[in-house]
Short mmCIF file of C-alpha atoms and ligand atoms in Angstrom, two decimals:
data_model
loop_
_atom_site.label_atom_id
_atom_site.label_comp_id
_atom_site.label_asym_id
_atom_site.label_seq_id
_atom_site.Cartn_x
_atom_site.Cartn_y
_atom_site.Cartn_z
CA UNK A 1415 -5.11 -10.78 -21.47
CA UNK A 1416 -2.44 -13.26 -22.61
CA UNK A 1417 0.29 -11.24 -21.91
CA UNK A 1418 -0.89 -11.04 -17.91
CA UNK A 1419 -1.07 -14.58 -17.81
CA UNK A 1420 2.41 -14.90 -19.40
CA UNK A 1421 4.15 -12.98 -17.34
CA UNK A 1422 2.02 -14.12 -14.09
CA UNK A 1423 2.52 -17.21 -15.20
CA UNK A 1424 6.53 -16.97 -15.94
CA UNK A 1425 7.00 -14.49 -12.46
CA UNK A 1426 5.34 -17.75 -10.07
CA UNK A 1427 5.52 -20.78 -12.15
CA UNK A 1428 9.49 -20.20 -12.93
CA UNK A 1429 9.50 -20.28 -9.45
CA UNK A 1430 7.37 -23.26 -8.93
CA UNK A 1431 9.90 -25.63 -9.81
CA UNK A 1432 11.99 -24.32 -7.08
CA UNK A 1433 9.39 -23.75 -4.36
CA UNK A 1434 6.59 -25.59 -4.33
CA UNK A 1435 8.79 -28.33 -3.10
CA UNK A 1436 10.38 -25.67 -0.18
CA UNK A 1437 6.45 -25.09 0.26
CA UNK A 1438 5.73 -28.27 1.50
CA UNK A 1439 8.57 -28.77 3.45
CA UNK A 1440 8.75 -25.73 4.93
CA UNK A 1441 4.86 -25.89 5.28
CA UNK A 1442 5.13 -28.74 7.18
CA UNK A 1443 7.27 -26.95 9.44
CA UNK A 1444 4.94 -24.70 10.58
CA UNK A 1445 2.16 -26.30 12.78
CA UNK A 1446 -1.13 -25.63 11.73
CA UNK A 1447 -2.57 -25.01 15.18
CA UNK A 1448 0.31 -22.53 16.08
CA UNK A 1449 -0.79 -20.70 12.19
CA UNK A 1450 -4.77 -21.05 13.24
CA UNK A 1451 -4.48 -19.66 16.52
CA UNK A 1452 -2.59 -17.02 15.49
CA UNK A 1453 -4.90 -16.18 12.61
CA UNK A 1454 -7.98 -16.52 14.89
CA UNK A 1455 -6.07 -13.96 17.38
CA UNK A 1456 -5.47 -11.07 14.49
CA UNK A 1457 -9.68 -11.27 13.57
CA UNK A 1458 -10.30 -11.24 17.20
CA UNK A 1459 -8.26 -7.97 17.83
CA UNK A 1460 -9.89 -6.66 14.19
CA UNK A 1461 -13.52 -7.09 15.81
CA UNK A 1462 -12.18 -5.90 18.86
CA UNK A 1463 -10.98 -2.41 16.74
CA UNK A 1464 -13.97 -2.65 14.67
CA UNK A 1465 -16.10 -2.89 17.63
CA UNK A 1466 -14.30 0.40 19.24
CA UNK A 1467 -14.49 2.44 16.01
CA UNK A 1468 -18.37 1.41 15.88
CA UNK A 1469 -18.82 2.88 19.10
CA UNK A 1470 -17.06 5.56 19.65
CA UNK A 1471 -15.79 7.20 15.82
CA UNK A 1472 -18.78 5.97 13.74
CA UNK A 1473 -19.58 8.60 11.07
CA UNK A 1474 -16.38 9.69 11.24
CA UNK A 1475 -12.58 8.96 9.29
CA UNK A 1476 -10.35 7.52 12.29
CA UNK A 1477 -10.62 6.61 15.94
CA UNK A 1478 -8.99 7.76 18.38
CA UNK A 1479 -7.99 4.86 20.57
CA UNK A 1480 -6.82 6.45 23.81
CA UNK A 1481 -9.71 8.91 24.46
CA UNK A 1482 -12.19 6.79 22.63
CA UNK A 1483 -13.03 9.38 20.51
CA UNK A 1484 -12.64 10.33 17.13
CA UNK A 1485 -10.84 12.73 14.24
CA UNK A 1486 -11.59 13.82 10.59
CA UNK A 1487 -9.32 14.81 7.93
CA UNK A 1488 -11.92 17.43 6.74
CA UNK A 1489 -14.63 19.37 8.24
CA UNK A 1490 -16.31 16.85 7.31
CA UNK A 1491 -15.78 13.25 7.78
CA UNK A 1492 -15.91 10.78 4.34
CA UNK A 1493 -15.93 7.83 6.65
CA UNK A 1494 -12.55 6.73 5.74
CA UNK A 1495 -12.54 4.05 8.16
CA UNK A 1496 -14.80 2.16 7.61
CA UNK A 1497 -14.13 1.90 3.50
CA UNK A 1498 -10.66 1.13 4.15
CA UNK A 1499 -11.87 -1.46 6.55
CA UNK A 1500 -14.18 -3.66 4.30
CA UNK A 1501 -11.72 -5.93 1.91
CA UNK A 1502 -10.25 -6.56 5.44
CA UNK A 1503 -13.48 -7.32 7.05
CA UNK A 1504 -14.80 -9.54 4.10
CA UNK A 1505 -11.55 -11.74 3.84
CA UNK A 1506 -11.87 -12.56 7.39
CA UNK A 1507 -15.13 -13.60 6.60
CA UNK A 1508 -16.86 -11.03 9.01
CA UNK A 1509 -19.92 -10.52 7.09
CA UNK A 1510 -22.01 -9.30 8.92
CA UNK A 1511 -19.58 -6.07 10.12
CA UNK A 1512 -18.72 -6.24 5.74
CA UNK A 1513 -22.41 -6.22 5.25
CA UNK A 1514 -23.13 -3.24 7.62
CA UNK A 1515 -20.58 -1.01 5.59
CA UNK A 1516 -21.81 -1.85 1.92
CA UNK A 1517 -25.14 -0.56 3.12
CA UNK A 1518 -23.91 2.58 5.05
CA UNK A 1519 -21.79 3.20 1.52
CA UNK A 1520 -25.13 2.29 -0.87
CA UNK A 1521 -27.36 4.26 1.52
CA UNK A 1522 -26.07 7.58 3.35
CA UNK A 1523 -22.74 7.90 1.71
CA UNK A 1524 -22.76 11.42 -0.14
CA UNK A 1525 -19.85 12.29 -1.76
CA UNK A 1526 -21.25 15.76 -2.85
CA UNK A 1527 -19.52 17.97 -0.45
CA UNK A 1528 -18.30 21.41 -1.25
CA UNK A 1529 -14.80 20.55 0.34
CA UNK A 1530 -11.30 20.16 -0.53
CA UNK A 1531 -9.92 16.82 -0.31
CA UNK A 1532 -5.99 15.20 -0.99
CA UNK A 1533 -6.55 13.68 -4.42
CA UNK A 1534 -3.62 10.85 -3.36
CA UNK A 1535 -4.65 10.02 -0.36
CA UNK A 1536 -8.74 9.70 -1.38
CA UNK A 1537 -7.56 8.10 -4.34
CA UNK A 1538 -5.56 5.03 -2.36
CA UNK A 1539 -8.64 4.60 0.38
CA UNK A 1540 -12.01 5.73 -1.17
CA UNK A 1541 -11.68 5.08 -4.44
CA UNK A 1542 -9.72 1.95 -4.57
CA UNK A 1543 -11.86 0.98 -1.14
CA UNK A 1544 -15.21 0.70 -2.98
CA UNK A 1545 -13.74 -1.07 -6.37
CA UNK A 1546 -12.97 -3.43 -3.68
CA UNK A 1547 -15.65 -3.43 -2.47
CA UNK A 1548 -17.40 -3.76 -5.51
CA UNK A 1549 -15.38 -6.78 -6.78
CA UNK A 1550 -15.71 -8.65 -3.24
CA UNK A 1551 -19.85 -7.87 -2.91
CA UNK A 1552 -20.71 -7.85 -6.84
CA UNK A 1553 -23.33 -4.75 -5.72
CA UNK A 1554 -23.56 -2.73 -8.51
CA UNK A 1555 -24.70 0.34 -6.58
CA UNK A 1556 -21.20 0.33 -4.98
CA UNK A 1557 -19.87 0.55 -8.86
CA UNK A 1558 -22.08 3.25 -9.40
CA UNK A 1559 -20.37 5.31 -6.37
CA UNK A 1560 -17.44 4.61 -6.59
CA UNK A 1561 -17.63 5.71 -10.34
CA UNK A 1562 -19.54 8.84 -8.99
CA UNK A 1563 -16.17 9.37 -6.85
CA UNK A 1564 -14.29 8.87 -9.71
CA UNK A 1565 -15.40 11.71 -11.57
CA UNK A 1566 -14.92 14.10 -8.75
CA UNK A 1567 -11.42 13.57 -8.82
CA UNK A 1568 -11.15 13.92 -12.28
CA UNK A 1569 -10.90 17.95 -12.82
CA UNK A 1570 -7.69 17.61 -11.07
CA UNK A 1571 -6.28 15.92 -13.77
CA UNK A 1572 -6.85 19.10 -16.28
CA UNK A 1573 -3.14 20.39 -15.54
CA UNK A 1574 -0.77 21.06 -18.41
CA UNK A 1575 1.27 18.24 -17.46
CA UNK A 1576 -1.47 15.79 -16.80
CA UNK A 1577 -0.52 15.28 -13.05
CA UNK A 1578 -3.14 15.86 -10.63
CA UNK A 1579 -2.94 18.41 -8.16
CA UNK A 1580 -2.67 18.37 -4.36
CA UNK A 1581 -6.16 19.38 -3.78
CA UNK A 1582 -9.68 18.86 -5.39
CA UNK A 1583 -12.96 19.73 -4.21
CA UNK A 1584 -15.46 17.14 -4.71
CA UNK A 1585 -18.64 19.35 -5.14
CA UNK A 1586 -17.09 22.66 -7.20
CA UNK A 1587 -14.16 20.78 -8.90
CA UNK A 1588 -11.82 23.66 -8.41
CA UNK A 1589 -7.96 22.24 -7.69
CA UNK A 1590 -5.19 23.39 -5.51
CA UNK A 1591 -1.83 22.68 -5.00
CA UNK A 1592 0.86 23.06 -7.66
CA UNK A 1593 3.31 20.83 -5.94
CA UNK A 1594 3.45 17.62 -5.51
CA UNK A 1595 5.80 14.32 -4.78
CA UNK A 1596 6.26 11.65 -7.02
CA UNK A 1597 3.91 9.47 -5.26
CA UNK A 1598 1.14 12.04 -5.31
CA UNK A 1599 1.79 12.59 -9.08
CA UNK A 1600 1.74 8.86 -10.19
CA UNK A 1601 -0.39 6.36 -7.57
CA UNK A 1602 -3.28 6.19 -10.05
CA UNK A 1603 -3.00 3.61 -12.35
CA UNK A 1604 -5.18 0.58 -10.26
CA UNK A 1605 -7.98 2.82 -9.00
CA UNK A 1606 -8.37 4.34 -12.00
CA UNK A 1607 -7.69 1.01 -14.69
CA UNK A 1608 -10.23 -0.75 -12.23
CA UNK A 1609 -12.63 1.69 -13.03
CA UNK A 1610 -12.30 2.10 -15.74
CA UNK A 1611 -12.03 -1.85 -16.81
CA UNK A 1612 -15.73 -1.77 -14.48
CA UNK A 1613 -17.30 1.27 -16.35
CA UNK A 1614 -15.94 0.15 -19.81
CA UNK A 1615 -15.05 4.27 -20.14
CA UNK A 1616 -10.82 4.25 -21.01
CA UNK A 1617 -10.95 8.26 -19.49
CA UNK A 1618 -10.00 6.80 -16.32
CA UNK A 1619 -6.97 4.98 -16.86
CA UNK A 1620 -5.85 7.47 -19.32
CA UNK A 1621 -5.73 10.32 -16.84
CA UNK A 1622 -3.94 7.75 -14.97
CA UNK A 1623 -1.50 7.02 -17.43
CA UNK A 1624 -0.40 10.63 -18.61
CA UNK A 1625 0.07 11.15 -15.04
CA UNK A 1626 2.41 8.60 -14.70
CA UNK A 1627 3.98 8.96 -18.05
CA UNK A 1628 4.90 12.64 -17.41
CA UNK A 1629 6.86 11.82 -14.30
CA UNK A 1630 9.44 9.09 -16.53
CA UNK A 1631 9.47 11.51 -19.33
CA UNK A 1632 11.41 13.91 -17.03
CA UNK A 1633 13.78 11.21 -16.20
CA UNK A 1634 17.47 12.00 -16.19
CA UNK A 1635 19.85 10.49 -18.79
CA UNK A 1636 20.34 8.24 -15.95
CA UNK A 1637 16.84 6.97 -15.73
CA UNK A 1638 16.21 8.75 -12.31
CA UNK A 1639 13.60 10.68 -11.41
CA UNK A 1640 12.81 13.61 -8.85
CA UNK A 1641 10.91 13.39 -5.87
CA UNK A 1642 8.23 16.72 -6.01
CA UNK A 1643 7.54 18.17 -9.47
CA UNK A 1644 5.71 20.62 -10.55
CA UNK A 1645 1.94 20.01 -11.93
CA UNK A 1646 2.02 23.16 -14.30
CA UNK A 1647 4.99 23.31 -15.23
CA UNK A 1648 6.59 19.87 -15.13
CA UNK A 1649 9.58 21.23 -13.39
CA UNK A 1650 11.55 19.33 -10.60
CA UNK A 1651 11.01 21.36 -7.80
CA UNK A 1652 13.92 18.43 -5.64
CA UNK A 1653 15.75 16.66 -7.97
CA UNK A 1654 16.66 14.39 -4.89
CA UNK A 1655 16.22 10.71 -6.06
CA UNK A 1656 14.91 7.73 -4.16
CA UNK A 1657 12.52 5.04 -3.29
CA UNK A 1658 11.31 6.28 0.50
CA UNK A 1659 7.80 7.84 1.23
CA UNK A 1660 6.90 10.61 -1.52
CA UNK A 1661 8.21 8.15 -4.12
CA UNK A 1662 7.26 4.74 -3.16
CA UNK A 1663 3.93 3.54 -5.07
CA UNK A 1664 5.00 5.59 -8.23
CA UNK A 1665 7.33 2.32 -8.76
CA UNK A 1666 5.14 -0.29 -7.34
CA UNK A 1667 2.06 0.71 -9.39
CA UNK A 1668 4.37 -0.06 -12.78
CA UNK A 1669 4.63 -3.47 -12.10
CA UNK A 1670 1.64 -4.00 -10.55
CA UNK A 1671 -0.16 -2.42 -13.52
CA UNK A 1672 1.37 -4.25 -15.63
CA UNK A 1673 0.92 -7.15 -14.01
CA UNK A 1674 -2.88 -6.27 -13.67
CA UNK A 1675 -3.57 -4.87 -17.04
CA UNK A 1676 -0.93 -6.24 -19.45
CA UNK A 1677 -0.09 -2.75 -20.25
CA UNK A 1678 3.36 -3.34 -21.57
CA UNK A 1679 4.53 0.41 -21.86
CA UNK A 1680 3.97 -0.05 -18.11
CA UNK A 1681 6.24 -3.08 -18.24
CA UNK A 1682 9.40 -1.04 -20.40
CA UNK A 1683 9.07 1.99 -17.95
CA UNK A 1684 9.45 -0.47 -14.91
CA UNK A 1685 12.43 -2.33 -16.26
CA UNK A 1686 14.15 0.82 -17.38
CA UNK A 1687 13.36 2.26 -14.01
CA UNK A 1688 14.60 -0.46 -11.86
CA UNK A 1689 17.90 -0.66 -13.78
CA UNK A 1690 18.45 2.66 -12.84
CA UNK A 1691 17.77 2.48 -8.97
CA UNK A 1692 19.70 -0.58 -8.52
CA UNK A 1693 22.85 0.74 -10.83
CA UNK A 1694 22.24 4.28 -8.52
CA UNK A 1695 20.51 3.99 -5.59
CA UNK A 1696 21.44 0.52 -4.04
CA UNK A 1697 23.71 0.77 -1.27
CA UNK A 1698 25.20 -1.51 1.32
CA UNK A 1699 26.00 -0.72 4.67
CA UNK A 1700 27.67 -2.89 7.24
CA UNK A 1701 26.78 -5.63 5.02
CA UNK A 1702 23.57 -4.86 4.83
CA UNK A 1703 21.01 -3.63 1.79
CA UNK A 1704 19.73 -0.71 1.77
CA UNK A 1705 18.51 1.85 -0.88
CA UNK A 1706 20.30 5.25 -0.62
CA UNK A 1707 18.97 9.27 -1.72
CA UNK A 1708 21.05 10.43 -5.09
CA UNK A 1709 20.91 13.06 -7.19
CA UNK A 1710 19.36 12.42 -10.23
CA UNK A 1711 21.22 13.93 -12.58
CA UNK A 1712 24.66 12.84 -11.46
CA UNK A 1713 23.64 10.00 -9.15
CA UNK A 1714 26.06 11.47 -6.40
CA UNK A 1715 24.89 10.51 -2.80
CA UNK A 1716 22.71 13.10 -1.15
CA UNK A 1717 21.64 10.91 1.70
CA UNK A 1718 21.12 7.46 3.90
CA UNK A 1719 18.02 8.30 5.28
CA UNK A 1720 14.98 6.01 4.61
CA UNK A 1721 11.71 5.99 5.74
CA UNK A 1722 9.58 2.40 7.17
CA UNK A 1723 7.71 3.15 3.84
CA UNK A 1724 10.45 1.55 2.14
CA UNK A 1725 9.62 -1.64 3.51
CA UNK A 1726 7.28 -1.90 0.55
CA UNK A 1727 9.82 -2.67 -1.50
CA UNK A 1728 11.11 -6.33 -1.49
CA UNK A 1729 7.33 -6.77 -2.26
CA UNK A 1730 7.25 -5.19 -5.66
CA UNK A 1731 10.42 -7.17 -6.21
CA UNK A 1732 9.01 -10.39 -5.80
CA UNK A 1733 6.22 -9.28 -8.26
CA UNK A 1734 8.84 -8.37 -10.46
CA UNK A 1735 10.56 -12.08 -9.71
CA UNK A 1736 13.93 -10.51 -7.89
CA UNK A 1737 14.26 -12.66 -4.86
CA UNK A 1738 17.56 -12.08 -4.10
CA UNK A 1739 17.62 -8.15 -3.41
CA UNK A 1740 13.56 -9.01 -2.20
CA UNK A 1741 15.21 -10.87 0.64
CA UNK A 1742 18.19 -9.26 1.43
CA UNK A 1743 16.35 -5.94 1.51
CA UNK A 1744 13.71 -8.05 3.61
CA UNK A 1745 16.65 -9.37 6.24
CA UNK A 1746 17.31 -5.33 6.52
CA UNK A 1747 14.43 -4.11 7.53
CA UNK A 1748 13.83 -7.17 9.97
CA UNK A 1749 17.07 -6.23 11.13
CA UNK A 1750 15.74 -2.77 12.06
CA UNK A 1751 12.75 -3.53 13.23
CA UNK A 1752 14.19 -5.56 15.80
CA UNK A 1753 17.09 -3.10 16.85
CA UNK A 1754 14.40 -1.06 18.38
CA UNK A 1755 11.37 -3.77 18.84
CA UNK A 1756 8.91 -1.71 16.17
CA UNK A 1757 10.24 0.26 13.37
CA UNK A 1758 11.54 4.60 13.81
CA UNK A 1759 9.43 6.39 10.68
CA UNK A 1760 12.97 8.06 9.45
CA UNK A 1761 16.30 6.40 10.21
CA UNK A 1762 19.83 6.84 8.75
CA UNK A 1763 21.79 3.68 8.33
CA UNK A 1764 24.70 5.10 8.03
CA UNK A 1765 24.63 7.26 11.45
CA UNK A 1766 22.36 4.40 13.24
CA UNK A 1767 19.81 7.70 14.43
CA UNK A 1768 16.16 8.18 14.01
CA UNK A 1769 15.27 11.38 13.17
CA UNK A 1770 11.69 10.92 13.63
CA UNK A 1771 10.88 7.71 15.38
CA UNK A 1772 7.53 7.59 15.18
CA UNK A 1773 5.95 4.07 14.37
CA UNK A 1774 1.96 4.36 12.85
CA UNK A 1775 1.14 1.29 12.85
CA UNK A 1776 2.62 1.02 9.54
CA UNK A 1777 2.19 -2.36 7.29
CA UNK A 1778 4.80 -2.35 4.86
CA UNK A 1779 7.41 -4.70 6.44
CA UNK A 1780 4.49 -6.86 7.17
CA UNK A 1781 3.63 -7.14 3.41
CA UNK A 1782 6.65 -8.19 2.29
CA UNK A 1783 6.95 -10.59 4.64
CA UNK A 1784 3.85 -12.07 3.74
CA UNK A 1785 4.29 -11.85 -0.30
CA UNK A 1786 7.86 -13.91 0.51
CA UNK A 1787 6.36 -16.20 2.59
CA UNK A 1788 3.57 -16.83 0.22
CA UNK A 1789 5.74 -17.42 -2.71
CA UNK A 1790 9.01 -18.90 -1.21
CA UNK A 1791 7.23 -21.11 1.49
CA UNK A 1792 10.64 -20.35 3.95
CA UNK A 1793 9.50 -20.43 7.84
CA UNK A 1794 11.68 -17.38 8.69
CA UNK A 1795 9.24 -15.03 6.96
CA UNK A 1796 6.17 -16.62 8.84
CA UNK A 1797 7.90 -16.16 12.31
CA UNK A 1798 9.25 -12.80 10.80
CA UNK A 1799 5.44 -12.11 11.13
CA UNK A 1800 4.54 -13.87 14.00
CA UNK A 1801 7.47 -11.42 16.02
CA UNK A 1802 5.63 -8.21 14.47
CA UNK A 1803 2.18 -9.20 15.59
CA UNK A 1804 3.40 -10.01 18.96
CA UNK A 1805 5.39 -6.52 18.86
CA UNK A 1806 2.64 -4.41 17.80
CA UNK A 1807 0.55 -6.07 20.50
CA UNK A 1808 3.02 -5.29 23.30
CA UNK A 1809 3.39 -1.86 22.60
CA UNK A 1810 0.64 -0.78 20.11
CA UNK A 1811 -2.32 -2.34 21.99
CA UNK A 1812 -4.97 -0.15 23.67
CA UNK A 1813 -7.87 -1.20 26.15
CA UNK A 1814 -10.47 -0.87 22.89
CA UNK A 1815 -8.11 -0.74 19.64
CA UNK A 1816 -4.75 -0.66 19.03
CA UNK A 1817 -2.27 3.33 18.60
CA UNK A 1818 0.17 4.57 16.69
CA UNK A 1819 3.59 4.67 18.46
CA UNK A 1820 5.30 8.17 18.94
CA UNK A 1821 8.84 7.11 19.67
CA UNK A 1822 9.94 3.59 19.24
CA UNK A 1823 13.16 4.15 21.72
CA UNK A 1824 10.41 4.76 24.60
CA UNK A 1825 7.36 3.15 23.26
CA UNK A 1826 5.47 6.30 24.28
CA UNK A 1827 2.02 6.31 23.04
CA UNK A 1828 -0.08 8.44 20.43
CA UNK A 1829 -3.58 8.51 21.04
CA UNK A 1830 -5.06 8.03 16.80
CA UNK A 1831 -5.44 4.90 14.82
CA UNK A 1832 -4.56 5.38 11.25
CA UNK A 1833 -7.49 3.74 8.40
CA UNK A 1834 -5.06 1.36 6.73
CA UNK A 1835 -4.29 -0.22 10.03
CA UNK A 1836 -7.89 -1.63 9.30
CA UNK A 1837 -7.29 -2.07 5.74
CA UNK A 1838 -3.64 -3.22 5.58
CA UNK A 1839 -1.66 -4.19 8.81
CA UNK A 1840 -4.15 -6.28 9.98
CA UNK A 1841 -5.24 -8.13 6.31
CA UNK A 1842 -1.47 -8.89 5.70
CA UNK A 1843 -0.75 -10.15 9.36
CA UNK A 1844 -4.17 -12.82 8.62
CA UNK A 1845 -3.35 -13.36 4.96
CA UNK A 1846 0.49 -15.04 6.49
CA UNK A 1847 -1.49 -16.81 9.26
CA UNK A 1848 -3.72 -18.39 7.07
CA UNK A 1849 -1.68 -18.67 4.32
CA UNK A 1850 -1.50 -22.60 4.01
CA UNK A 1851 -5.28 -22.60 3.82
CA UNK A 1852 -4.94 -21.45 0.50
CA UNK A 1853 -8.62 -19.54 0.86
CA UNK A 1854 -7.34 -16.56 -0.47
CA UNK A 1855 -5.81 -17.14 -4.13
CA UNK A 1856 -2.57 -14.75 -4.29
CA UNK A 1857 -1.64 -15.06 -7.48
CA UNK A 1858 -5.14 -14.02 -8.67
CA UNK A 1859 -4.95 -10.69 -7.59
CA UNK A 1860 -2.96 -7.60 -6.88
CA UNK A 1861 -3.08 -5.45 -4.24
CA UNK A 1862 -3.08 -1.64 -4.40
CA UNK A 1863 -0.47 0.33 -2.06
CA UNK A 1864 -3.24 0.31 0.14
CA UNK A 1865 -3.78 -3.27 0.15
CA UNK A 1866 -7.26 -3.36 -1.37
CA UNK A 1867 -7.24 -6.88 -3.50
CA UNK A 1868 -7.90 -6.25 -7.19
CA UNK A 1869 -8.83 -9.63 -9.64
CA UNK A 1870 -6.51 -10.20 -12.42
CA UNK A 1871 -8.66 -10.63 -15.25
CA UNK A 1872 -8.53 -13.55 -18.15
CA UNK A 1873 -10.83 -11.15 -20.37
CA UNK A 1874 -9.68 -9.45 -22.57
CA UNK A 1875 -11.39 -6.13 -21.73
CA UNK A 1876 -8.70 -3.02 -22.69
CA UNK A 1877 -8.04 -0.37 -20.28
CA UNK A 1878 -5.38 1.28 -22.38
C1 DMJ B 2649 -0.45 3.66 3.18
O1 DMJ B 2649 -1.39 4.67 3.28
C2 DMJ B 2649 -0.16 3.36 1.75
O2 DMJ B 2649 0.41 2.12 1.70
C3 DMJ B 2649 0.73 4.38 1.10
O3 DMJ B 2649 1.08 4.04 -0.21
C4 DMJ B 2649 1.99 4.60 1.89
N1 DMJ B 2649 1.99 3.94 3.14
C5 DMJ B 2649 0.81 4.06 3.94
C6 DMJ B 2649 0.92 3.21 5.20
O4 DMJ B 2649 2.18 3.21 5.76
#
């Protein structure tokens, strides 16, 4: 994969001239006992959650930290948790708790359950969960499930568009669910390359693909897209444009899987796509960045409300090697967060109101604090870090685990524990802590929107 390297190597080594030097320095800054006790605090407080899910939600998808009990998505449970936990568990070097759940997966896992399940949501934790898993352990019966998953979500792919539908049952195959957002529609392209580059079978990624592809085909003639679409039809059923929640990892898995698979269609559709959202949907707003709701056929404002998930962002910009919005749009957010001490779910920036100020434990600002840390070496993104560790302790932290938050102006407490707290809040607050260790090799991998760590391959082994 030439190209990959190319363009990994033109994204971090143009940069290397310029940072490696800020690296050190600002390296130095940081004290390495302040970084290892910190680091040693986050694993502590994962076995700590680990240790409460174990005892009082094993078996089933989340704990529920308050009660000490437990919910399922389903009627029955798929043991979300504890796949979403393992890349988390095995970075930290916890191997015995990492060891536990690649036998639980290779020995009682059943996927053969006459049950609907959300193909987007499955897709994100199970599926790209055990390719993790599978590239971390090298256990080839973790392959062989995860390929078995694979191909039950594959019958949801048989629409006339090519996007998957809402709903797919794992045993039967039958789909449900005509409608779905942009993010439902096109967050397929890791899971499914990765199993696809694993299996050596292209079906895979090419579901993956047309999926994607049909959402940019109904772009406007100004490059904007939707946000919910129809499967069947390929009509936009809100032809509301934006980057928030619903929309999100359509963007991030172009440049991501390009940068993973040197799929360079991938690359054209990302650079045609971010010229439109920063000619359209980049706003300021008392000085500040922020990414706005248009329509998308006349790129008139429709709204300034944005959702935490946006927080993703500035990361898939410095993938994409634009540091300056990437920190600007960073300095928002941090901005936000500490207006209310953890970050409201919905919030417009033009009124200054939450509409739903909820806070789930979310990891998104977290991540792209971490990727700019990692590749800029500047202290402020470090103690950005450090202040949302010590903020999700304060308010967040339970006597077993750690809760979602169901207002952030009163800090009042939810009583559930959602699975990519396990697999991404707490693996991007120890990836910054440890970060001048240098254990974990960044620019090696790329992780999928639900932070599961995916090797960049030198092979040339085609997935498209
Ligand atoms: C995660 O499940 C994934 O990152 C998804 O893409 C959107 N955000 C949630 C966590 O906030």
């Amino acid at each position: 994969m030439k190209h990959i390297t190319k363009f990994v190597l033109f994204v971090f080594l143009l940069q290397a001239c310029n940072y490696n030097a800020q690296i050190k320095d600002n390296s130095s800054a940081i004290e390495i006992d302040h970084a290892d006790s910190l680091a040693a605090d986050v694993k502590s407080e994962m076995l700590r959650s680990w240790n409460a899910y174990n005892q009082f939600a094993w078996g089933h998808d989340a704990l529920k930290p308050i009660s000490k009990s437990h919910q399922d998505w389903y009627e029955r449970s798929l043991s979300i948790s504890p796949i979403d936990a393992y890349s988390t568990l095995k970075l930290m070097k916890l191997e015995n708790e990492a060891y536990e759940i690649e036998n639980f997966v290779t020995d009682s896992l059943d996927f053969n359950i006459n049950q609907f399940v959300k193909v987007f949501e499955v897709n994100i934790r199970i599926l790209g969960g055990l390719l993790s898993m599978y590239e971390l352990s090298g256990n080839k019966k973790i392959l062989e499930k995860a390929e078995d998953f694979g191909k039950r979500l594959m019958p949801a792919f048989e629409t006339k568009t090519g996007i998957p539908t809402y709903w797919v049952n794992l045993e039967t195959g039958e789909r449900k669910g005509d409608t779905v957002n942009v993010a439902e529609a096109g967050t397929y392209l890791l899971e499914m390359g990765i199993l696809s580059r694993h299996t050596k079978d292209p079906v895979y990624y090419e579901a993956a693909k047309k999926a994607s592809s049909a959402i940019f085909e109904r772009r406007s003639e100004l490059g904007l897209i939707g946000d919910v679409i129809d499967v069947e039809s390929g009509e936009w059923v809100s032809e509301v444009s934006h980057i928030c929640a619903g929309v999100d990892s359509y963007y991030e898995y172009l440049i991501k899987g390009y940068l993973l698979f040197g799929d360079k269609e991938l690359k054209k559709v990302w650079e045609e796509s971010i010229l439109a959202i920063q000619k359209h949907l980049k706003d300021k707003h008392e000085n500040r960045l922020w990414y706005k709701r248009a329509d998308m056929y006349t790129g008139e404002w429709v709204s300034s409300r944005i959702t935490l998930y946006d927080a993703f962002f500035p990361a898939t910009l410095v993938l994409a090697g634009d540091f300056a919005h990437a920190s600007q749009l960073q300095d928002s957010w941090n901005w936000l967060w500490n207006k209310y001490g953890l970050e409201p779910m919905v919030y417009d920036y033009a009124t200054g109101e939450s509409s739903y100020p909820a806070y789930d434990l979310n990891p998104e600002i977290i991540e792209s604090a971490y990727y700019l840390y990692h590749t800029t070496g500047e202290k402020r993104y470090f103690e950005m870090v450090e202040n949302y560790w010590r903020s999700i302790k304060k308010y967040c932290k339970t006597e077993v685990a750690y809760t979602s938050v169901k207002d952030v102006r009163t800090m009042e407490q939810k009583d559930y524990m959602p699975t990519f707290f396990f697999a991404e809040t707490m693996k991007y607050l120890y990836l910054t802590f440890t970060d001048y260790k240098e254990e974990f090799k960044f620019d090696e991998h790329i992780f999928s929107t639900e932070a599961h760590p995916f090797k960049i391959s030198d092979s040339p082994e085609a997935v498209h």
